[in-house]
Coordinates of C-alpha atoms in Angstrom, one line a residue:
X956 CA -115.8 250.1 60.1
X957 CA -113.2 251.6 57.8
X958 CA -110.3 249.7 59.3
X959 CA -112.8 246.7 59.6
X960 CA -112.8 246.8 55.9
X961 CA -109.0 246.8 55.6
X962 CA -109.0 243.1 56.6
X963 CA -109.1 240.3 53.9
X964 CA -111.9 238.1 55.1
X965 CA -112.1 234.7 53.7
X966 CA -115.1 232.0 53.3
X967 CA -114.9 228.6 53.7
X968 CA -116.6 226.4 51.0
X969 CA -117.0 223.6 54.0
X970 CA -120.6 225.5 53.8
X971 CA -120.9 223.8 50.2
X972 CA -118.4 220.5 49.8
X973 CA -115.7 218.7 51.1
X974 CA -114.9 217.8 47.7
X975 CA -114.2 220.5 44.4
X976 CA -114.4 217.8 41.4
X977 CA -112.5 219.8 39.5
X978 CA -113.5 217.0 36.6
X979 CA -116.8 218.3 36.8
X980 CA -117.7 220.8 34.7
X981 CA -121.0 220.9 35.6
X982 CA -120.1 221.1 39.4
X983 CA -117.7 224.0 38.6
X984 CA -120.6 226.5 37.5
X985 CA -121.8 225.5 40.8
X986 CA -119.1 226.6 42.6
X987 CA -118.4 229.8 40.2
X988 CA -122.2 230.9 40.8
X989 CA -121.3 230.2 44.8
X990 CA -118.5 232.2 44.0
X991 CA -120.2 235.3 42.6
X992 CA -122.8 235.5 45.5
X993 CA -120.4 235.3 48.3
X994 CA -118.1 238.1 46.2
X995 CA -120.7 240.3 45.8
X996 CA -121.5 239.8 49.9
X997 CA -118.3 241.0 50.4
X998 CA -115.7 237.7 51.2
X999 CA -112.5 238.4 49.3
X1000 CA -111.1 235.2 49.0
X1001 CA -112.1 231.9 49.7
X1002 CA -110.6 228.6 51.5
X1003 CA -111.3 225.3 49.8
X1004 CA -110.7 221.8 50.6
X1005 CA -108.6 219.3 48.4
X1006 CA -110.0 216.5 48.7
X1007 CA -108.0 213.0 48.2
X1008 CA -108.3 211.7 44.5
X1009 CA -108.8 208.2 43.4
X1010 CA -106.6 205.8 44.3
X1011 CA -105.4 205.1 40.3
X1012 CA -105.6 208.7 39.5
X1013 CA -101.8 210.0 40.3
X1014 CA -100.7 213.3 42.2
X1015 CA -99.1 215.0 38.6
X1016 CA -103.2 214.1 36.7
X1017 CA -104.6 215.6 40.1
X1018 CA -102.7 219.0 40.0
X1019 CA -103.5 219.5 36.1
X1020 CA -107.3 219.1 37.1
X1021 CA -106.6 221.9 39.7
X1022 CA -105.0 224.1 36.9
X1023 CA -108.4 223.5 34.7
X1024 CA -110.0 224.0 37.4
X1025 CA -108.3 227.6 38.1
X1026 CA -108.9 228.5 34.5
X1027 CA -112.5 228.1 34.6
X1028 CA -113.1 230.5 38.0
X1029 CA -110.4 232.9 36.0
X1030 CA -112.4 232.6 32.9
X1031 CA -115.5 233.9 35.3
X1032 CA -114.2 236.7 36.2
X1033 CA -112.5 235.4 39.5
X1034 CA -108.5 235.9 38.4
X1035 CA -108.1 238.3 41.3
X1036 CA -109.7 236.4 43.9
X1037 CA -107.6 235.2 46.9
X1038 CA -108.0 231.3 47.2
X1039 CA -106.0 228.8 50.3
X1040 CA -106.7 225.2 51.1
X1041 CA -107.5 222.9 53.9
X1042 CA -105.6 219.7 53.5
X1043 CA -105.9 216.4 55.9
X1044 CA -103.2 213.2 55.5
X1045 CA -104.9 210.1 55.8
X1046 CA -104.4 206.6 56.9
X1047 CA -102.7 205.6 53.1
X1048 CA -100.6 209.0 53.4
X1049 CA -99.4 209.5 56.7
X1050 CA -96.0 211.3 57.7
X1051 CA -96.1 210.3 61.0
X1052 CA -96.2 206.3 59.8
X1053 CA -92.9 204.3 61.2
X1054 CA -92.6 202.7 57.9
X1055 CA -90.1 205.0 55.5
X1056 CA -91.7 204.1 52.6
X1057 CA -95.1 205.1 53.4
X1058 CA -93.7 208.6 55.1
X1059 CA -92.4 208.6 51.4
X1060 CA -95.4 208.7 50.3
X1061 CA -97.2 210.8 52.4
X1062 CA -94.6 213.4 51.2
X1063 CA -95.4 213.3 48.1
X1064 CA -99.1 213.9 48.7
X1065 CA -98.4 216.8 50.4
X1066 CA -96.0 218.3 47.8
X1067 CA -98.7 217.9 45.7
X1068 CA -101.4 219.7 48.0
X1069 CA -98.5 222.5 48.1
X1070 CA -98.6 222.4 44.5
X1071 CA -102.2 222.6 44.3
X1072 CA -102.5 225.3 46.6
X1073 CA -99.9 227.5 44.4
X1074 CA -102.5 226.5 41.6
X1075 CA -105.2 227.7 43.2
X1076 CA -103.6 230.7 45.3
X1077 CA -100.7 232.3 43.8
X1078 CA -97.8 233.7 45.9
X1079 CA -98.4 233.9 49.3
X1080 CA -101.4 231.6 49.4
X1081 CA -101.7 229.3 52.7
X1082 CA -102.0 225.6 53.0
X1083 CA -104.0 224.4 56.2
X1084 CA -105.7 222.0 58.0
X1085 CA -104.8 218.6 60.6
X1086 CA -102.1 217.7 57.9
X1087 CA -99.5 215.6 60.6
X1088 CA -101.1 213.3 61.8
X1089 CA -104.2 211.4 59.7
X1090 CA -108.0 212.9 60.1
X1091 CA -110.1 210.4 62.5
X1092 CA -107.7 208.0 62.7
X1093 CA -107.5 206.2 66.4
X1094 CA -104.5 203.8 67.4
X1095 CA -105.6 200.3 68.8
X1096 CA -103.9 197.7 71.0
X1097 CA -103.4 194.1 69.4
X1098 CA -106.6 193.5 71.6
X1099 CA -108.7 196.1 69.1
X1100 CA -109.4 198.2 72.7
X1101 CA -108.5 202.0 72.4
X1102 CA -105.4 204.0 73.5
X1103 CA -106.4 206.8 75.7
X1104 CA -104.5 209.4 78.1
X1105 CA -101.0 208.6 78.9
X1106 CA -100.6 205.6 77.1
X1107 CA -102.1 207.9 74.0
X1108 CA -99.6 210.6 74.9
X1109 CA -96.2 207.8 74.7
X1110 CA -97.7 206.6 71.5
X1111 CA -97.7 209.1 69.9
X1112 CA -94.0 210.9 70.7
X1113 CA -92.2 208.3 68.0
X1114 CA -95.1 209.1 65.2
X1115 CA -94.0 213.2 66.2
X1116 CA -90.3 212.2 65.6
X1117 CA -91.2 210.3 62.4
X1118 CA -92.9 213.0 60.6
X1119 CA -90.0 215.1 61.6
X1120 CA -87.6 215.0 59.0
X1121 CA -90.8 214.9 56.3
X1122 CA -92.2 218.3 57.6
X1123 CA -88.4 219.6 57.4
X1124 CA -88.2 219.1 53.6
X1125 CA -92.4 219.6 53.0
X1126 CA -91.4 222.8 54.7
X1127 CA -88.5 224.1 52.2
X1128 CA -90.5 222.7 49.5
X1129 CA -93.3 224.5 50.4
X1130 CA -91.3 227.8 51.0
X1131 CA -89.9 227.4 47.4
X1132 CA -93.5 227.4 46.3
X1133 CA -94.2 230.9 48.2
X1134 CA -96.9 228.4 49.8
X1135 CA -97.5 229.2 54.0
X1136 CA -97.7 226.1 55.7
X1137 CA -100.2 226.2 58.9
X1138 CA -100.7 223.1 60.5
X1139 CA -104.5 222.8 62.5
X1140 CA -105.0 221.3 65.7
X1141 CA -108.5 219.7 66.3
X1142 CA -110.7 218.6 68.6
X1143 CA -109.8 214.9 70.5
X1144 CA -113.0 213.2 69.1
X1145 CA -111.4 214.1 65.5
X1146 CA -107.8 212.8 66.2
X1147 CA -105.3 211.9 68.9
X1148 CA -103.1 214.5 67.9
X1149 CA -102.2 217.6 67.6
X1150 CA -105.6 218.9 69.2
X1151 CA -103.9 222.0 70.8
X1152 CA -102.2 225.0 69.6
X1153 CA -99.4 224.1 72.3
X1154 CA -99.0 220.9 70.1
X1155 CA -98.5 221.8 67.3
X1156 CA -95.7 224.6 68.6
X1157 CA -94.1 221.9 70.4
X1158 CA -93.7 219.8 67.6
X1159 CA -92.6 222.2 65.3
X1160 CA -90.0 223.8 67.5
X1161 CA -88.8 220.2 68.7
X1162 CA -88.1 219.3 65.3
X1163 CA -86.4 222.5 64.2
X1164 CA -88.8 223.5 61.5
X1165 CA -87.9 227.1 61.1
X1166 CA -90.6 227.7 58.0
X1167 CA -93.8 226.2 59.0
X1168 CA -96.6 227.6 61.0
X1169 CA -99.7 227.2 63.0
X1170 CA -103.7 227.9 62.1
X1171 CA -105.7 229.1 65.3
X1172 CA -109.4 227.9 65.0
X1173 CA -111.7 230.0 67.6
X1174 CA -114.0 226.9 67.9
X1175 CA -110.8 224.3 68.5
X1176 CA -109.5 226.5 71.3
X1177 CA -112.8 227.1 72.9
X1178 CA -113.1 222.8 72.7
X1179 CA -110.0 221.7 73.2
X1180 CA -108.1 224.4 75.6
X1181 CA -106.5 225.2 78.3
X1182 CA -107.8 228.5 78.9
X1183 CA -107.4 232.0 78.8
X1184 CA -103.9 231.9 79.9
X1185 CA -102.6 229.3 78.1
X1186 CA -104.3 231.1 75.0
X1187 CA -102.3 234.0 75.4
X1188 CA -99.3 232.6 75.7
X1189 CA -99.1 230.7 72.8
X1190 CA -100.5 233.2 70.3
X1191 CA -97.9 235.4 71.9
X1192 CA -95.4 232.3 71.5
X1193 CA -96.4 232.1 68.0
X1194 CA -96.3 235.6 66.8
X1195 CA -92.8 236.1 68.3
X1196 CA -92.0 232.9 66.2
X1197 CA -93.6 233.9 62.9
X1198 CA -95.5 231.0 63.1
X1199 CA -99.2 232.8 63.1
X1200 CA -100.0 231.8 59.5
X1201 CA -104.2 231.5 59.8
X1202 CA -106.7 232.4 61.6
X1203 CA -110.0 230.6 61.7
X1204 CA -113.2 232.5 63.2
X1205 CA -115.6 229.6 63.5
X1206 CA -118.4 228.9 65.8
X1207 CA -118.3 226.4 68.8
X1208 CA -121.2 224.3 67.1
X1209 CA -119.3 224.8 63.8
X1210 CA -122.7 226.1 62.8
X1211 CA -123.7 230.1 61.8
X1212 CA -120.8 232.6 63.5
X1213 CA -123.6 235.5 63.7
X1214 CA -124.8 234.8 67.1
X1215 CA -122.5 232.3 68.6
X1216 CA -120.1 231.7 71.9
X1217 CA -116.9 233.1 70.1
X1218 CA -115.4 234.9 73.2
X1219 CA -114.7 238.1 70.7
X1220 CA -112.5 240.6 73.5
X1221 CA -110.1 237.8 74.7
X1222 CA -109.4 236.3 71.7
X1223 CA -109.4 239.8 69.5
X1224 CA -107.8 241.4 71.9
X1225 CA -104.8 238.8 71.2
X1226 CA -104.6 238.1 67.8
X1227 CA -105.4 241.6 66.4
X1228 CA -102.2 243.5 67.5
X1229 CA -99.8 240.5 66.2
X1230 CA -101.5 238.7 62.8
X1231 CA -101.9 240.8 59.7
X1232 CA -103.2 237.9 57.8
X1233 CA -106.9 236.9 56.6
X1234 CA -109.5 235.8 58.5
X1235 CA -111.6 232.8 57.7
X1236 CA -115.4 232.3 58.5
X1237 CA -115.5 228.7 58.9
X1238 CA -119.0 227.4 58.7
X1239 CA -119.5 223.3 58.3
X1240 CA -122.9 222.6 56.6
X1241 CA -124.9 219.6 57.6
X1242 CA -124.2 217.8 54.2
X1243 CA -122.0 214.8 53.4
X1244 CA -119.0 213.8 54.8
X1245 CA -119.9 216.3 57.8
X1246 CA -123.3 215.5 59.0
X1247 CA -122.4 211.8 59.8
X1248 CA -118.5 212.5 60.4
X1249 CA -119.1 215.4 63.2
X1250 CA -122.4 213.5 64.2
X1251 CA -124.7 216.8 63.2
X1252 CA -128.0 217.0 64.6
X1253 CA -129.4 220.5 63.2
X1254 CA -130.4 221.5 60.2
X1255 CA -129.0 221.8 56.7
X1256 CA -128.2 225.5 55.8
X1257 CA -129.4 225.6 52.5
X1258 CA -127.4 226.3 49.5
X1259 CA -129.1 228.6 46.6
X1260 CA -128.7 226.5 43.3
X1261 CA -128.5 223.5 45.1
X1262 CA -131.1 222.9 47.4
X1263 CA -134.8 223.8 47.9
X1264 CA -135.5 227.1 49.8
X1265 CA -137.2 225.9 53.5
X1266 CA -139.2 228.3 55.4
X1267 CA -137.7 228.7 58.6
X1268 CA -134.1 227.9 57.9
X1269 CA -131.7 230.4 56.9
X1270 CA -129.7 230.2 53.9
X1271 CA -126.2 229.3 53.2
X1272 CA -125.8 232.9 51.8
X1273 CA -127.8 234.1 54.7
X1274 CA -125.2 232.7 57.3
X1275 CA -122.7 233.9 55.4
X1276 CA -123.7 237.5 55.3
X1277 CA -124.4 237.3 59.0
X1278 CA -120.9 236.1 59.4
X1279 CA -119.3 238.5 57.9
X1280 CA -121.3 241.4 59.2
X1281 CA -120.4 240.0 62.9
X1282 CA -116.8 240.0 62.6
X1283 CA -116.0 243.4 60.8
X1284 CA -118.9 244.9 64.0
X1285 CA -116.3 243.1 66.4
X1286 CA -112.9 244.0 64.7
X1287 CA -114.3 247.8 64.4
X1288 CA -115.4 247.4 68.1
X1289 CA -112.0 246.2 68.6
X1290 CA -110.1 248.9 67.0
X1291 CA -112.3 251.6 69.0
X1292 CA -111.3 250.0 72.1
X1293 CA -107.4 249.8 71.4
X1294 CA -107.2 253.2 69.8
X1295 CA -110.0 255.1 71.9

């Protein structure tokens, strides 16, 4: 359990919000007493989405809400805490858009969630999420019918060599920043692409992108894989690349990680001898955006401070302390198995 301790292991506030309001003061001793319990669980550092701001509210007023933000959980004693970000284009800021000016401005969103995440995470932090191509949006014929398989596949090569020369200078921006990049494939009901690891190499490699990396996601590779295999190769692939920049350890259900279908040996057995990084427990709560957007049909976790205690339903803090007692068992069991 010793080495098992060694590890950084993250939590993701996906269990609380999609959304910080760092405008909110009120909300903020929310978070910071969220913050505290998950601390004292054990979690040392903490993924958070940015969520997109208002459309009048520009990307310089956004980052200096971040930076208040960052002084309140410093002024609560969380200075040395480790914090990254997910981050997700959308249709208005898309990099993989054939119009130049609207790449344009997708780039500048994205400098901007770099900039946030230096706010938030100092040196070294990592930016990731489905940032290349927008979150849940589907193409459409002229006729409003779907684009599926093949005809998916060809419509989306040009939108890949679009965002190519954007990633290339988010990239050296981001690298100037001390920011890791690590772009997340999801599952095909989310987006039409990248929804593999393979993917997202592919692209990156393709369009020469020397500085930018990939986030594995135990729950997108069990949905939306190829296999054992295939799994193997490309963590191999990416590790040899220094492309591994996140790993996510999240359930298949995206529920509570403590009992769940995470195949532990194959994909331990992979990662563990090549990434050095944090691990993220990745748990999405059935609140808003998530219980309609991923179509949840079990039960809310819920959140001390926020919602009423239920008899019969474990707590947000609860899942969480499962979570993290699961994966430093399996990394210990790990290490015992490697070094016998």
């Amino acid at each position: 359990m010793e080495e098992a301790r060694r590890r950084d292991i993250y939590f993701s506030f996906f269990m609380f919000t999609a959304d910080l309001r760092p405008n909110d003061a009120g909300y903020t001793q929310v978070l910071v007493r969220h913050l505290k319990a998950l601390t004292e669980i054990g979690y040392t550092g903490f993924d958070v989405h940015i969520a997109p701001g208002p459309a009048h509210i520009g990307h310089h007023a956004e980052i200096e809400s971040y930076i208040s933000l960052k002084r309140a959980f410093d002024q609560a004693g969380f200075r040395d805490v480790k914090f990254t970000t997910n981050v997700g284009t959308t249709r208005t800021f898309d990099p993989t858009s054939p119009y130049e000016e609207q790449r344009k401005q997708a780039l500048s969103y994205l400098k901007s969630r770099v900039d946030i995440t230096s706010v938030l995470g100092g040196e070294n932090t990592i930016m990731s999420g489905p940032f290349l191509y927008p979150y849940g949006i589907f193409p459409l014929t002229d006729d409003g019918e779907g684009i599926w398989s093949d005809a998916l596949q060809d419509w989306m090569k040009p939108r890949y060599a679009a965002a190519a020369s954007i990633f290339r200078e988010l990239a050296q921006y981001s690298a100037e920043k001390r920011v890791k990049l690590a772009i997340e494939p999801v599952k095909n009901w989310e987006t039409p692409g990248a929804t593999m690891v393979s993917e997202v190499l592919d692209f990156l490699e393709s369009a020469d992108i020397p500085v930018c990396g990939v986030t594995i996601d135990t729950a997108q590779v069990v949905m939306e894989s190829q296999g054992p295999a295939i799994f193997r190769k490309n963590v191999a692939r990416a590790a040899q690349q220094s492309r591994l920049n996140y790993v996510h350890i999240s359930a298949p259900d995206r529920g509570a990680v403590g009992d769940s279908w995470i195949p532990w040996e194959i994909m331990l057995d992979e990662i563990e001898p090549v990434y050095s990084g944090p691990y993220l427990v990745e748990v999405f709560n059935a609140i808003p955006p998530f219980e309609s957007s991923m179509r949840m049909t079990r039960r809310r976790f819920w959140r001390p401070g926020e919602d009423a205690p239920e008899a019969g339903v474990d707590s947000a803090y609860d899942v969480a302390r499962a979570a993290l007692r699961t994966l430093e068992e399996k990394i210990a069991s790990h290490g015992r198995r490697s070094h016998p």
